CSV table of C-alpha atoms in Angstrom, one decimal:
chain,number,residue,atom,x,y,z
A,1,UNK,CA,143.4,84.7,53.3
A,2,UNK,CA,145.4,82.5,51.5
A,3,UNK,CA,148.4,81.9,53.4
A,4,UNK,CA,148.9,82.3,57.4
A,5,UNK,CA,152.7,82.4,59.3
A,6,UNK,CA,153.2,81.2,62.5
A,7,UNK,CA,156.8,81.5,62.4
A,8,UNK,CA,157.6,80.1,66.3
A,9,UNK,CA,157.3,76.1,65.9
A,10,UNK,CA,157.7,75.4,69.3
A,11,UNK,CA,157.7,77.9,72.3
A,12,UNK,CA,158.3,77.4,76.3
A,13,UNK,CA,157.1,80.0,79.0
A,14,UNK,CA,157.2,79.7,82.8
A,15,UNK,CA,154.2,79.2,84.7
A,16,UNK,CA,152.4,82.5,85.7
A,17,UNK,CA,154.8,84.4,83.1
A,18,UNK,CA,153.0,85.7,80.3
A,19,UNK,CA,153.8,84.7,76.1
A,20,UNK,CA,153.0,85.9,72.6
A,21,UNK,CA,152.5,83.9,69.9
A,22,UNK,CA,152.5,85.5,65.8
A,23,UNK,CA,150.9,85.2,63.2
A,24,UNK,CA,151.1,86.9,59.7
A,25,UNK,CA,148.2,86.3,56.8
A,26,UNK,CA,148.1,87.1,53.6
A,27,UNK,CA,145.1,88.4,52.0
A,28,UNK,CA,143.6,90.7,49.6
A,29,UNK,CA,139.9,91.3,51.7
A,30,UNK,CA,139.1,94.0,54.0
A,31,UNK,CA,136.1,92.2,55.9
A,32,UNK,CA,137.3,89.1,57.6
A,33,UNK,CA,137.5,87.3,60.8
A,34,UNK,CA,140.5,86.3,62.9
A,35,UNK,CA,140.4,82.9,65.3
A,36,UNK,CA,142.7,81.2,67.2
A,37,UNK,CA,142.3,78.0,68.2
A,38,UNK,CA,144.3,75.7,70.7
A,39,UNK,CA,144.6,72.0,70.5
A,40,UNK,CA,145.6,70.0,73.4
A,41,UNK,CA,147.1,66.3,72.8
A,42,UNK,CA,143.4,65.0,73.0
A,43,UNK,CA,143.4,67.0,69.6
A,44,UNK,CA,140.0,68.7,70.2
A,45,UNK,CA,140.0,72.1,68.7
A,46,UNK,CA,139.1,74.7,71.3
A,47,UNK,CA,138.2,78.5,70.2
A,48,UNK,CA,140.2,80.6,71.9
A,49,UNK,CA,139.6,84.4,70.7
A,50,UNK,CA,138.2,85.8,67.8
A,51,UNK,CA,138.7,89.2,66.1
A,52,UNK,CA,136.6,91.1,63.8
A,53,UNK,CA,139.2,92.9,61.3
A,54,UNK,CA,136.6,95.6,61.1
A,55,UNK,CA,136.8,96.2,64.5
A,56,UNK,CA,140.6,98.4,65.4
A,57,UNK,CA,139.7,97.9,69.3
A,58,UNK,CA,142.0,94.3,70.0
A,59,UNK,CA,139.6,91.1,71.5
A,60,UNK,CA,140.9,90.5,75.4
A,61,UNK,CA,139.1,87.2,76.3
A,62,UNK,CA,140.0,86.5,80.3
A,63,UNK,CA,143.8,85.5,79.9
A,64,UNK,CA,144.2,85.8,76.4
A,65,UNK,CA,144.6,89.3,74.2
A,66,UNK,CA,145.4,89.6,70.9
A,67,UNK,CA,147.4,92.4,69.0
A,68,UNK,CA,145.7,92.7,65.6
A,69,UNK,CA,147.8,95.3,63.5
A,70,UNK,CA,145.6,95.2,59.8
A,71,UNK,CA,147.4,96.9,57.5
A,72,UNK,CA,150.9,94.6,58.6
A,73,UNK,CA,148.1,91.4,58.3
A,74,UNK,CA,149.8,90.5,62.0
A,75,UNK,CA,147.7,88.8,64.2
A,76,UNK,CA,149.6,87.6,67.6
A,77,UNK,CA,148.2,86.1,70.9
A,78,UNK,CA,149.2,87.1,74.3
A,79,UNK,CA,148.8,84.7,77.1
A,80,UNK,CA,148.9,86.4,80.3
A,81,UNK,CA,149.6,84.4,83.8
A,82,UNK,CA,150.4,81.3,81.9
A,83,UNK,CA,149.1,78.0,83.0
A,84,UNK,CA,149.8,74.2,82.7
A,85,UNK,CA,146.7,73.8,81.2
A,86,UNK,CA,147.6,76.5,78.2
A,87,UNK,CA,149.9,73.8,77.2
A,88,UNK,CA,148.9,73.0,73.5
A,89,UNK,CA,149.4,73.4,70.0
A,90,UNK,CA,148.3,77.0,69.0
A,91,UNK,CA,146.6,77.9,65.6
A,92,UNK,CA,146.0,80.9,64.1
A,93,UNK,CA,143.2,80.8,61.7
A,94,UNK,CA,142.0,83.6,59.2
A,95,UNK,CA,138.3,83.4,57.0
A,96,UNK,CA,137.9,84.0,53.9
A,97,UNK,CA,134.9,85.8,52.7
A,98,UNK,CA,132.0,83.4,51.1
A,99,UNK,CA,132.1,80.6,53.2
A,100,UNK,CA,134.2,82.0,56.1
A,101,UNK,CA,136.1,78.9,55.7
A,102,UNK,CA,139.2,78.7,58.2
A,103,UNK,CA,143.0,78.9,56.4
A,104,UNK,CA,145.0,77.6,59.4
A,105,UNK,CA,148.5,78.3,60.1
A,106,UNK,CA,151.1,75.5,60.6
A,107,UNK,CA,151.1,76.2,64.4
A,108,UNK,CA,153.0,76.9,67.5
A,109,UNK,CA,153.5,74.2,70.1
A,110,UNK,CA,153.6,76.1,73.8
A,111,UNK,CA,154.7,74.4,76.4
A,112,UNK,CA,154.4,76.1,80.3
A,113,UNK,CA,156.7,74.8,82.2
A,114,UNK,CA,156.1,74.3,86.4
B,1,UNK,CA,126.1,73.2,76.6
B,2,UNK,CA,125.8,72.0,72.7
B,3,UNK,CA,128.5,70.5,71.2
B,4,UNK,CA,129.4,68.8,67.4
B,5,UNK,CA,129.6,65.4,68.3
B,6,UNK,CA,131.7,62.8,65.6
B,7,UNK,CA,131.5,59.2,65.4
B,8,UNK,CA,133.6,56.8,65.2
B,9,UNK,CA,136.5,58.2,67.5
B,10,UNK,CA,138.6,55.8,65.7
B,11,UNK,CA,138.5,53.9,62.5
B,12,UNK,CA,140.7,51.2,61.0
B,13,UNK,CA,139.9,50.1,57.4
B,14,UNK,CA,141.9,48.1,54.4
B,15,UNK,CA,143.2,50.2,51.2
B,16,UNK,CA,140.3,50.3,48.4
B,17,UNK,CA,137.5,50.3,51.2
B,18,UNK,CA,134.9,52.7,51.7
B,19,UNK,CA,134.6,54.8,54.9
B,20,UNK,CA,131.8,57.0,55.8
B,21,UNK,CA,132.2,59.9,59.2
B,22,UNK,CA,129.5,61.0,60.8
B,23,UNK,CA,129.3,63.9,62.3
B,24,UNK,CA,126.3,66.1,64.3
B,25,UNK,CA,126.4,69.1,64.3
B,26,UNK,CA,125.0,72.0,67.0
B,27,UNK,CA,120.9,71.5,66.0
B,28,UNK,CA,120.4,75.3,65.4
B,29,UNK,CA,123.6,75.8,63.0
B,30,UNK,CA,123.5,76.4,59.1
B,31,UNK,CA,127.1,76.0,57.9
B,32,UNK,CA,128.8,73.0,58.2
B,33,UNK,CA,132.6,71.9,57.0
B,34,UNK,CA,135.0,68.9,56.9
B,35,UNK,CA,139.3,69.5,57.4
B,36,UNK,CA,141.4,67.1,58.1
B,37,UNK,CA,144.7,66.9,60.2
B,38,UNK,CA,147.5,64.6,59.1
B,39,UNK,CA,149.5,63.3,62.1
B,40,UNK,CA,151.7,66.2,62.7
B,41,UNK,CA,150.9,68.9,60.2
B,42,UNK,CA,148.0,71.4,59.9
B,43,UNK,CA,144.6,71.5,59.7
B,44,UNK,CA,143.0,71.6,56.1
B,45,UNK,CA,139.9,72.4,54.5
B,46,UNK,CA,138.0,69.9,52.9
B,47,UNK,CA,134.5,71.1,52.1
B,48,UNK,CA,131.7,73.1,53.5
B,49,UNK,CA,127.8,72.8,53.2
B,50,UNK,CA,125.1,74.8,53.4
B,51,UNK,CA,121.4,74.7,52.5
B,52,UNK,CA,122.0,71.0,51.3
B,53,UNK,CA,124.2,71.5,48.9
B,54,UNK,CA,128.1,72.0,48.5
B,55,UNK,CA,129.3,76.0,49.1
B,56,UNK,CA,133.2,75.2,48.3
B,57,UNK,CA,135.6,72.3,48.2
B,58,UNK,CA,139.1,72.2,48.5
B,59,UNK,CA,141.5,70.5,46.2
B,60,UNK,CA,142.0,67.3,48.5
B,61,UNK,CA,138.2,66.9,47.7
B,62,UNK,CA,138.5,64.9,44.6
B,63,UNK,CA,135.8,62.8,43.4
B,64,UNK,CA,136.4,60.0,46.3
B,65,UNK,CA,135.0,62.3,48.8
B,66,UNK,CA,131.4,63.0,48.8
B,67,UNK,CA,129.8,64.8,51.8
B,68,UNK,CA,125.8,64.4,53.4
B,69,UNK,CA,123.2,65.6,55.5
B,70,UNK,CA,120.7,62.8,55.3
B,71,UNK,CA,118.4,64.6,57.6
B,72,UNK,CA,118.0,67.0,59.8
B,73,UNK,CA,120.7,66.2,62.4
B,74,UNK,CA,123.7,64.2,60.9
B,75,UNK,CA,126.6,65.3,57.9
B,76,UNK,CA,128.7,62.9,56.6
B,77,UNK,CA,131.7,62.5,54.8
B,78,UNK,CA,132.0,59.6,52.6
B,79,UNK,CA,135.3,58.3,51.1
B,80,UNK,CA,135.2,55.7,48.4
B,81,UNK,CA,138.3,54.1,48.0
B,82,UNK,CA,140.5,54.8,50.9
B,83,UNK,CA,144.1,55.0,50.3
B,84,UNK,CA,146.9,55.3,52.6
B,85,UNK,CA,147.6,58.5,52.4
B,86,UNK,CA,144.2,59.9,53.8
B,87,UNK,CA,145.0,58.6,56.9
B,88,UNK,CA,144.6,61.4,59.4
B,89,UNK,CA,142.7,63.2,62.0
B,90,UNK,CA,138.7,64.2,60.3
B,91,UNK,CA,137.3,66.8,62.2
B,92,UNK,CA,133.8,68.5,61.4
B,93,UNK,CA,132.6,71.8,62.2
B,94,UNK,CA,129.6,74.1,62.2
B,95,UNK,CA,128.2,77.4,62.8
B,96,UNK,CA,125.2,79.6,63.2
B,97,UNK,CA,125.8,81.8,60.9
B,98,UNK,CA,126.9,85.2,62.4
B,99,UNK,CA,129.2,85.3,64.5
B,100,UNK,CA,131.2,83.5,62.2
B,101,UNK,CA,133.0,81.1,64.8
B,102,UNK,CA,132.9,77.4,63.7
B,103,UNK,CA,132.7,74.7,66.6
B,104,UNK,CA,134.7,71.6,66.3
B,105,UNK,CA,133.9,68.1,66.7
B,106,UNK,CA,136.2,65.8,68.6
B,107,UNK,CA,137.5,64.2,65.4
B,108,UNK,CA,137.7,60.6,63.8
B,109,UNK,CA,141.0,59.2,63.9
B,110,UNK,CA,141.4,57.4,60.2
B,111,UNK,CA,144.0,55.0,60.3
B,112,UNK,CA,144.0,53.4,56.5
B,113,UNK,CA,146.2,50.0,56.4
């Protein structure tokens, strides 16, 4: 992937409500990996789902899905029952092939709001 | 539960001085990388490493940047000359191998004056 969209700069929900975030990529591989990350203001990078683009069934990890459509290269998060704590900045991140290296998108800050 | 562990948290240094990261990475991982986060923008590759040698560098990767793994347990990032625009957030990351997630350090905040 050479280029990833994540077209929402900044987003609000309401606690318990639920949110999706997108995220287009551009690439010319079939077999790649999908990752988003979330970075609270300590700035730690925290894996939040991954996806295998192989793989057509979409990852569900607790309170966050993902709807991976392959042939639009669309990649979005969905944050069910959202929580204070889900308050970060979001990246999408696809792989390349070789050295599964991460190309991260520019990033979506989410705020939940009490 | 392993983590990447990085070191300093936070460095000040002078233009035209040399900084090294450190960085140690999960103790059974294979692939190791360097991005780095200016204040406010998105996270970029630097470099990745694996079987002691360079796998693929980004363009920011110019000859001031070197990278290490000394021994068995720490990777490095070396920058020669520091100028004031590669001040920003230095985080390093590995993984096992397959599955291809990368676990992140906590970062070194580089703050070049």
């Amino acid at each position: 992937a050479q280029t990833v969209t994540q077209s929402q700069p900044e987003m609000s929900v309401q606690e318990a409500e639920t949110v999706t975030l997108s995220c287009t990529y551009d690439t010319s591989e079939n077999n790649y990996y999908l990752f988003w990350y979330k970075q609270p203001p300590s700035r730690q990078m925290i894996l939040v789902i991954r996806q295998e683009a192989y793989k057509q069934q979409n990852a569900t990890e607790n309170r966050f899905s993902v709807n991976f459509q392959k042939a639009a290269k669309s990649f979005s998060l969905k944050i069910s029952d959202s929580q204070l704590g889900d308050t970060a900045m979001y990246f999408c991140a696809p792989t390349t092939s070789g050295t599964y290296k991460y190309i991260f998108g520019t990033g979506t800050r989410l705020k939940v709001l009490a | 539960e392993p983590e990447v562990t990085q070191t300093p948290s936070h460095q000040v240094t002078q233009m035209g001085q040399e900084v090294i990261l450190r960085c140690v990475p999960i103790s059974n991982h294979l692939y190791f990388y360097w991005y780095r986060q200016i204040l406010g923008q998105k996270v970029e590759f630097l470099v990745s490493f694996y079987n002691n040698e360079i796998s693929e560098k980004s363009e920011i990767f110019d000859d001031q940047f070197s990278v290490e793994r000394p021994d068995g347990s720490n990777f490095t990032l070396k920058i020669r000359s520091t100028k004031l625009e590669d001040s920003a957030m230095y985080f390093c990351a590995s993984r096992r191998g397959e599955p291809y997630e990368q676990y992140f350090g906590p970062g070194t905040r580089l703050t070049v004056t």
